[in-house]
CSV table of C-alpha atoms in Angstrom, one decimal:
chain,number,residue,atom,x,y,z
I,957,MET,CA,91.7,126.2,90.1
I,958,ASN,CA,88.5,125.0,91.0
I,959,THR,CA,87.3,122.8,94.3
I,960,ARG,CA,84.1,120.4,93.4
I,961,GLU,CA,82.3,119.1,96.5
I,962,GLY,CA,78.6,118.9,97.7
I,963,PRO,CA,76.6,116.8,95.5
I,964,SER,CA,79.2,115.9,92.5
I,965,TYR,CA,80.9,114.2,95.3
I,966,GLU,CA,80.1,112.5,99.0
I,967,THR,CA,83.2,111.7,100.2
I,968,LEU,CA,85.8,113.7,98.2
I,969,SER,CA,86.9,116.5,98.2
I,970,VAL,CA,88.0,117.5,94.9
I,971,GLU,CA,90.8,119.8,93.8
I,972,GLU,CA,91.2,120.6,89.5
I,973,ARG,CA,94.6,122.2,88.3
I,974,THR,CA,96.2,123.2,85.2
I,975,ASP,CA,98.5,120.7,85.9
I,976,ARG,CA,97.1,118.4,88.7
I,977,VAL,CA,93.7,117.1,90.7
I,978,VAL,CA,94.0,117.1,93.7
I,979,VAL,CA,92.0,114.1,95.8
I,980,THR,CA,91.1,114.0,99.4
I,981,LEU,CA,89.5,111.2,100.8
I,982,ARG,CA,86.7,112.4,102.8
I,983,ARG,CA,84.5,110.1,105.6
I,984,PRO,CA,83.6,111.8,108.7
I,985,GLY,CA,83.3,110.2,111.9
I,986,ALA,CA,84.6,107.3,109.7
I,987,ARG,CA,88.2,107.5,109.7
I,988,ASN,CA,87.3,107.7,106.0
I,989,ALA,CA,86.9,104.2,105.5
I,990,ILE,CA,86.0,102.9,101.2
I,991,ASN,CA,82.4,102.1,101.0
I,992,GLY,CA,81.1,102.3,98.1
I,993,ARG,CA,80.2,105.3,97.3
I,994,MET,CA,83.5,106.5,97.1
I,995,ILE,CA,84.6,103.3,95.0
I,996,ALA,CA,82.2,104.8,92.5
I,997,GLU,CA,83.4,108.6,93.2
I,998,LEU,CA,87.2,107.7,92.4
I,999,HIS,CA,85.9,105.4,89.4
I,1000,GLY,CA,84.7,108.6,88.1
I,1001,VAL,CA,87.6,110.6,89.2
I,1002,CYS,CA,89.7,107.9,87.3
I,1003,GLU,CA,87.9,108.7,83.7
I,1004,GLU,CA,88.0,112.3,84.0
I,1005,LEU,CA,91.8,111.6,84.4
I,1006,GLU,CA,92.2,108.8,80.8
I,1007,ARG,CA,90.5,111.6,79.6
I,1008,THR,CA,91.8,114.2,80.5
I,1009,PRO,CA,95.6,113.7,81.7
I,1010,LYS,CA,96.6,115.5,84.7
I,1011,LEU,CA,99.0,114.2,87.7
I,1012,LEU,CA,97.6,112.9,91.1
I,1013,LEU,CA,97.5,114.6,94.7
I,1014,LEU,CA,95.5,111.1,97.1
I,1015,THR,CA,94.8,111.9,100.7
I,1016,GLY,CA,93.6,111.6,103.6
I,1017,HIS,CA,90.6,114.1,105.5
I,1018,ASP,CA,91.3,115.1,109.3
I,1019,GLY,CA,95.1,113.4,109.8
I,1020,VAL,CA,93.6,109.9,108.6
I,1021,PHE,CA,94.6,108.4,105.3
I,1022,ALA,CA,91.7,106.0,105.0
I,1023,GLY,CA,91.2,103.7,108.1
I,1024,GLY,CA,90.2,100.4,105.9
I,1025,ALA,CA,87.9,99.2,104.1
I,1026,ASP,CA,83.6,99.9,105.2
I,1027,ILE,CA,83.7,96.2,107.4
I,1028,GLY,CA,79.4,97.4,107.4
I,1029,GLU,CA,79.2,96.8,103.8
I,1030,LEU,CA,82.3,94.2,104.3
I,1031,ARG,CA,80.5,91.6,106.6
I,1032,ARG,CA,77.4,91.6,104.1
I,1033,ARG,CA,78.8,91.3,101.1
I,1034,GLY,CA,78.9,87.4,100.1
I,1035,ARG,CA,80.8,85.5,96.9
I,1036,ASP,CA,79.8,87.1,94.2
I,1037,GLU,CA,80.4,90.3,95.1
I,1038,ALA,CA,83.8,88.9,96.1
I,1039,LEU,CA,84.1,88.3,92.6
I,1040,GLU,CA,83.1,91.4,91.0
I,1041,GLY,CA,86.1,92.5,92.9
I,1042,ILE,CA,84.8,95.3,94.1
I,1043,ASN,CA,88.1,97.6,95.3
I,1044,SER,CA,90.2,95.3,93.2
I,1045,ARG,CA,89.7,97.1,89.9
I,1046,LEU,CA,88.9,100.6,91.0
I,1047,PHE,CA,92.7,100.4,92.6
I,1048,GLU,CA,94.2,98.7,89.7
I,1049,ARG,CA,93.0,101.6,88.1
I,1050,VAL,CA,94.5,104.0,90.0
I,1051,ARG,CA,97.6,102.1,89.2
I,1052,ARG,CA,97.0,102.3,85.3
I,1053,LEU,CA,96.3,105.9,85.5
I,1054,PRO,CA,98.8,107.5,82.6
I,1055,LEU,CA,100.6,110.0,84.3
I,1056,PRO,CA,102.0,109.2,87.4
I,1057,THR,CA,99.6,109.5,90.7
I,1058,VAL,CA,101.3,110.2,94.9
I,1059,ALA,CA,100.0,109.1,97.3
I,1060,ALA,CA,100.2,112.2,100.8
I,1061,VAL,CA,99.9,109.6,103.7
I,1062,PRO,CA,98.8,111.0,106.8
I,1063,GLY,CA,97.9,109.0,109.8
I,1064,TRP,CA,96.2,105.6,109.3
I,1065,ALA,CA,96.5,104.0,105.6
I,1066,LEU,CA,95.1,100.4,106.7
I,1067,GLY,CA,93.1,97.7,104.8
I,1068,GLY,CA,91.6,99.1,102.3
I,1069,GLY,CA,93.6,102.2,102.5
I,1070,ALA,CA,96.6,100.8,102.6
I,1071,GLU,CA,96.0,99.0,98.9
I,1072,LEU,CA,95.2,102.8,97.8
I,1073,ALA,CA,98.4,103.6,99.1
I,1074,TYR,CA,100.6,101.0,97.5
I,1075,ALA,CA,98.4,101.0,93.7
I,1076,CYS,CA,99.4,104.7,93.4
I,1077,ASP,CA,103.1,105.4,91.7
I,1078,LEU,CA,104.6,106.5,94.8
I,1079,ARG,CA,103.8,107.5,98.0
I,1080,ILE,CA,105.2,110.1,100.7
I,1081,ALA,CA,104.2,110.0,104.1
I,1082,GLY,CA,103.9,112.3,107.4
I,1083,THR,CA,105.6,111.6,110.4
I,1084,ASP,CA,102.2,110.1,112.4
I,1085,ALA,CA,101.6,107.6,108.8
I,1086,VAL,CA,100.9,104.2,109.8
I,1087,PHE,CA,100.7,101.3,107.3
I,1088,GLY,CA,99.0,97.6,108.0
I,1089,ASN,CA,97.1,95.3,106.4
I,1090,PRO,CA,95.2,93.6,109.9
I,1091,GLU,CA,92.7,92.1,107.4
I,1092,PRO,CA,93.4,87.7,108.5
I,1093,GLY,CA,91.6,89.0,111.7
I,1094,LEU,CA,88.8,90.0,110.4
I,1095,GLY,CA,88.5,86.6,108.2
I,1096,ILE,CA,89.4,87.7,105.0
I,1097,LEU,CA,93.0,88.4,103.3
I,1098,ALA,CA,93.7,91.7,101.6
I,1099,ALA,CA,92.4,90.7,98.2
I,1100,ALA,CA,92.9,94.3,96.3
I,1101,GLY,CA,96.8,94.0,95.7
I,1102,ALA,CA,98.1,94.0,98.9
I,1103,CYS,CA,98.8,90.3,98.6
I,1104,TRP,CA,101.0,90.2,95.4
I,1105,ARG,CA,101.9,94.5,95.3
I,1106,LEU,CA,103.4,94.8,99.0
I,1107,ARG,CA,105.8,91.5,98.1
I,1108,GLU,CA,107.1,94.1,94.7
I,1109,LEU,CA,106.9,97.4,96.3
I,1110,VAL,CA,108.8,96.3,99.8
I,1111,GLY,CA,110.2,92.3,99.3
I,1112,GLU,CA,108.6,88.7,100.2
I,1113,SER,CA,110.6,88.6,103.8
I,1114,VAL,CA,108.1,92.1,104.8
I,1115,ALA,CA,105.5,91.3,102.9
I,1116,LYS,CA,105.0,89.0,104.8
I,1117,GLN,CA,105.6,90.4,107.9
I,1118,VAL,CA,102.8,92.8,107.6
I,1119,LEU,CA,100.1,90.5,106.0
I,1120,LEU,CA,100.9,87.3,107.9
I,1121,ALA,CA,102.2,88.9,111.1
I,1122,GLY,CA,100.1,92.1,110.5
I,1123,ARG,CA,102.7,94.1,111.8
I,1124,THR,CA,102.5,97.8,110.9
I,1125,LEU,CA,105.1,100.1,109.3
I,1126,ASP,CA,105.5,103.7,110.8
I,1127,ALA,CA,107.5,106.4,109.4
I,1128,PRO,CA,110.5,105.4,109.9
I,1129,ALA,CA,110.0,101.3,108.7
I,1130,ALA,CA,108.3,102.3,105.3
I,1131,LEU,CA,110.9,104.7,104.5
I,1132,ALA,CA,113.9,102.0,105.7
I,1133,CYS,CA,111.7,99.5,103.8
I,1134,GLY,CA,111.3,101.6,100.1
I,1135,LEU,CA,107.2,101.8,100.5
I,1136,VAL,CA,108.1,106.1,100.7
I,1137,ILE,CA,109.9,108.4,98.7
I,1138,ASP,CA,110.0,109.7,102.2
I,1139,VAL,CA,109.1,111.4,105.8
I,1140,VAL,CA,107.4,114.9,106.5
I,1141,PRO,CA,106.6,116.6,109.0
I,1142,THR,CA,102.2,115.9,109.1
I,1143,ASP,CA,101.7,119.9,108.9
I,1144,ARG,CA,104.4,119.9,105.9
I,1145,LEU,CA,102.6,116.9,103.5
I,1146,ALA,CA,100.5,118.7,101.8
I,1147,ALA,CA,103.0,120.8,100.6
I,1148,GLU,CA,106.4,118.2,100.5
I,1149,ALA,CA,104.1,116.3,98.4
I,1150,HIS,CA,102.9,119.9,95.9
I,1151,ALA,CA,107.1,119.9,95.7
I,1152,LEU,CA,107.5,116.3,94.5
I,1153,LEU,CA,104.4,116.8,92.1
I,1154,ASP,CA,106.4,120.5,90.7
I,1155,ARG,CA,109.4,118.6,89.8
I,1156,MET,CA,107.0,115.9,88.0
I,1157,ALA,CA,105.4,118.4,86.4
I,1158,ARG,CA,108.5,120.0,85.1
I,1159,SER,CA,109.4,117.1,83.0
I,1160,SER,CA,107.9,116.5,79.4
I,1161,ALA,CA,104.2,115.3,80.4
I,1162,LEU,CA,104.2,112.5,77.7
I,1163,ALA,CA,108.5,111.0,78.9
I,1164,LEU,CA,106.4,110.1,81.3
I,1165,ARG,CA,103.7,108.8,80.8
I,1166,LEU,CA,105.7,106.6,78.5
I,1167,THR,CA,108.5,105.9,81.5
I,1168,LYS,CA,105.5,104.6,83.3
I,1169,LEU,CA,104.1,102.6,80.6
I,1170,VAL,CA,106.8,100.8,79.9
I,1171,THR,CA,108.4,101.1,84.0
I,1172,ASP,CA,104.5,98.7,84.6
I,1173,ALA,CA,104.7,96.5,81.7
I,1174,SER,CA,106.1,92.9,82.7
I,1175,GLY,CA,108.9,91.6,81.6
I,1176,ALA,CA,112.1,93.6,80.9
I,1177,HIS,CA,111.7,94.2,76.5
I,1178,PRO,CA,113.7,96.6,75.1
I,1179,VAL,CA,112.0,96.3,72.2
I,1180,ALA,CA,109.3,98.4,74.0
I,1181,ASP,CA,112.4,101.1,75.2
I,1182,ASP,CA,113.4,101.3,71.4
I,1183,LEU,CA,109.3,102.2,70.2
I,1184,ALA,CA,108.6,104.6,73.4
I,1185,GLN,CA,112.1,106.3,73.1
I,1186,ALA,CA,111.6,106.5,68.5
I,1187,VAL,CA,107.9,108.6,69.7
I,1188,LEU,CA,109.6,110.1,72.6
I,1189,PHE,CA,112.9,111.8,69.5
I,1190,GLU,CA,109.7,113.1,67.4
I,1191,SER,CA,107.8,115.2,70.3
I,1192,PRO,CA,108.0,118.8,69.2
I,1193,ASP,CA,108.3,118.6,73.2
I,1194,LYS,CA,111.4,117.2,73.1
I,1195,GLN,CA,113.8,119.5,70.8
I,1196,GLN,CA,112.4,122.1,72.8
I,1197,ARG,CA,114.1,121.0,75.5
I,1198,MET,CA,117.3,120.2,74.8
I,1199,THR,CA,117.6,123.2,72.4
I,1200,ARG,CA,116.7,125.7,75.7
I,1201,PHE,CA,119.8,122.6,78.1
I,1202,LEU,CA,122.2,123.3,75.1
I,1203,GLU,CA,121.3,127.2,74.4
I,1204,LYS,CA,121.8,126.7,78.8
I,1205,LYS,CA,124.9,124.9,78.2
I,1206,GLY,CA,126.3,127.5,75.5
I,1207,GLY,CA,125.9,125.1,73.1
I,1208,ARG,CA,128.2,122.5,75.0
I,1209,ALA,CA,126.2,118.8,75.4
């Protein structure tokens, strides 16, 4: 296990384990607001995970996931910066990481912070978690994925309540609409998030990777299922796992 902070990362804590990377958003005094430096550092994490695929756990420091994007930076941005998709390109990169990603959300996940959580494959919430997208109140829209990704996650009606009516989703509401997989005591959030990752880590990494690719592909396509399954059927991991399963069952299916 290796934790890297300080000179390597100014806005993140990054802990590397054998099967996962744990990234903590860390901007004390700014509610972990997402600024340009954090975006650049998260791109660096993504680059490493693309090179060496591992599970990703993303969380926030000091009881907050991320209170939004850095408003000071947003105020200085103009048309050209908007067209660069500074936040949206990172969040889509997170979405496309090879292996599953989990956001463990304590406290506020607002604006860009919510959109970063939406980009993860799964979300688990502390009892004090709150999701929201107040961008229209600042004269902008939630342009880093929320306008379409949230609709896919919770349906059109709830998405419009959040995006247009300014509704926030507390932990019970987020669970009820399927945005999060579970709500757990905040002091147990890290442990429960790791337990979720432990369950996934016991699965075949290749099977997880191909399942994610097929699930994220636009539209159902049986050929993609067949091709992915063909790769897995030929893998030594599949043979070993099924052999162990049958041995435990005494040779019975």
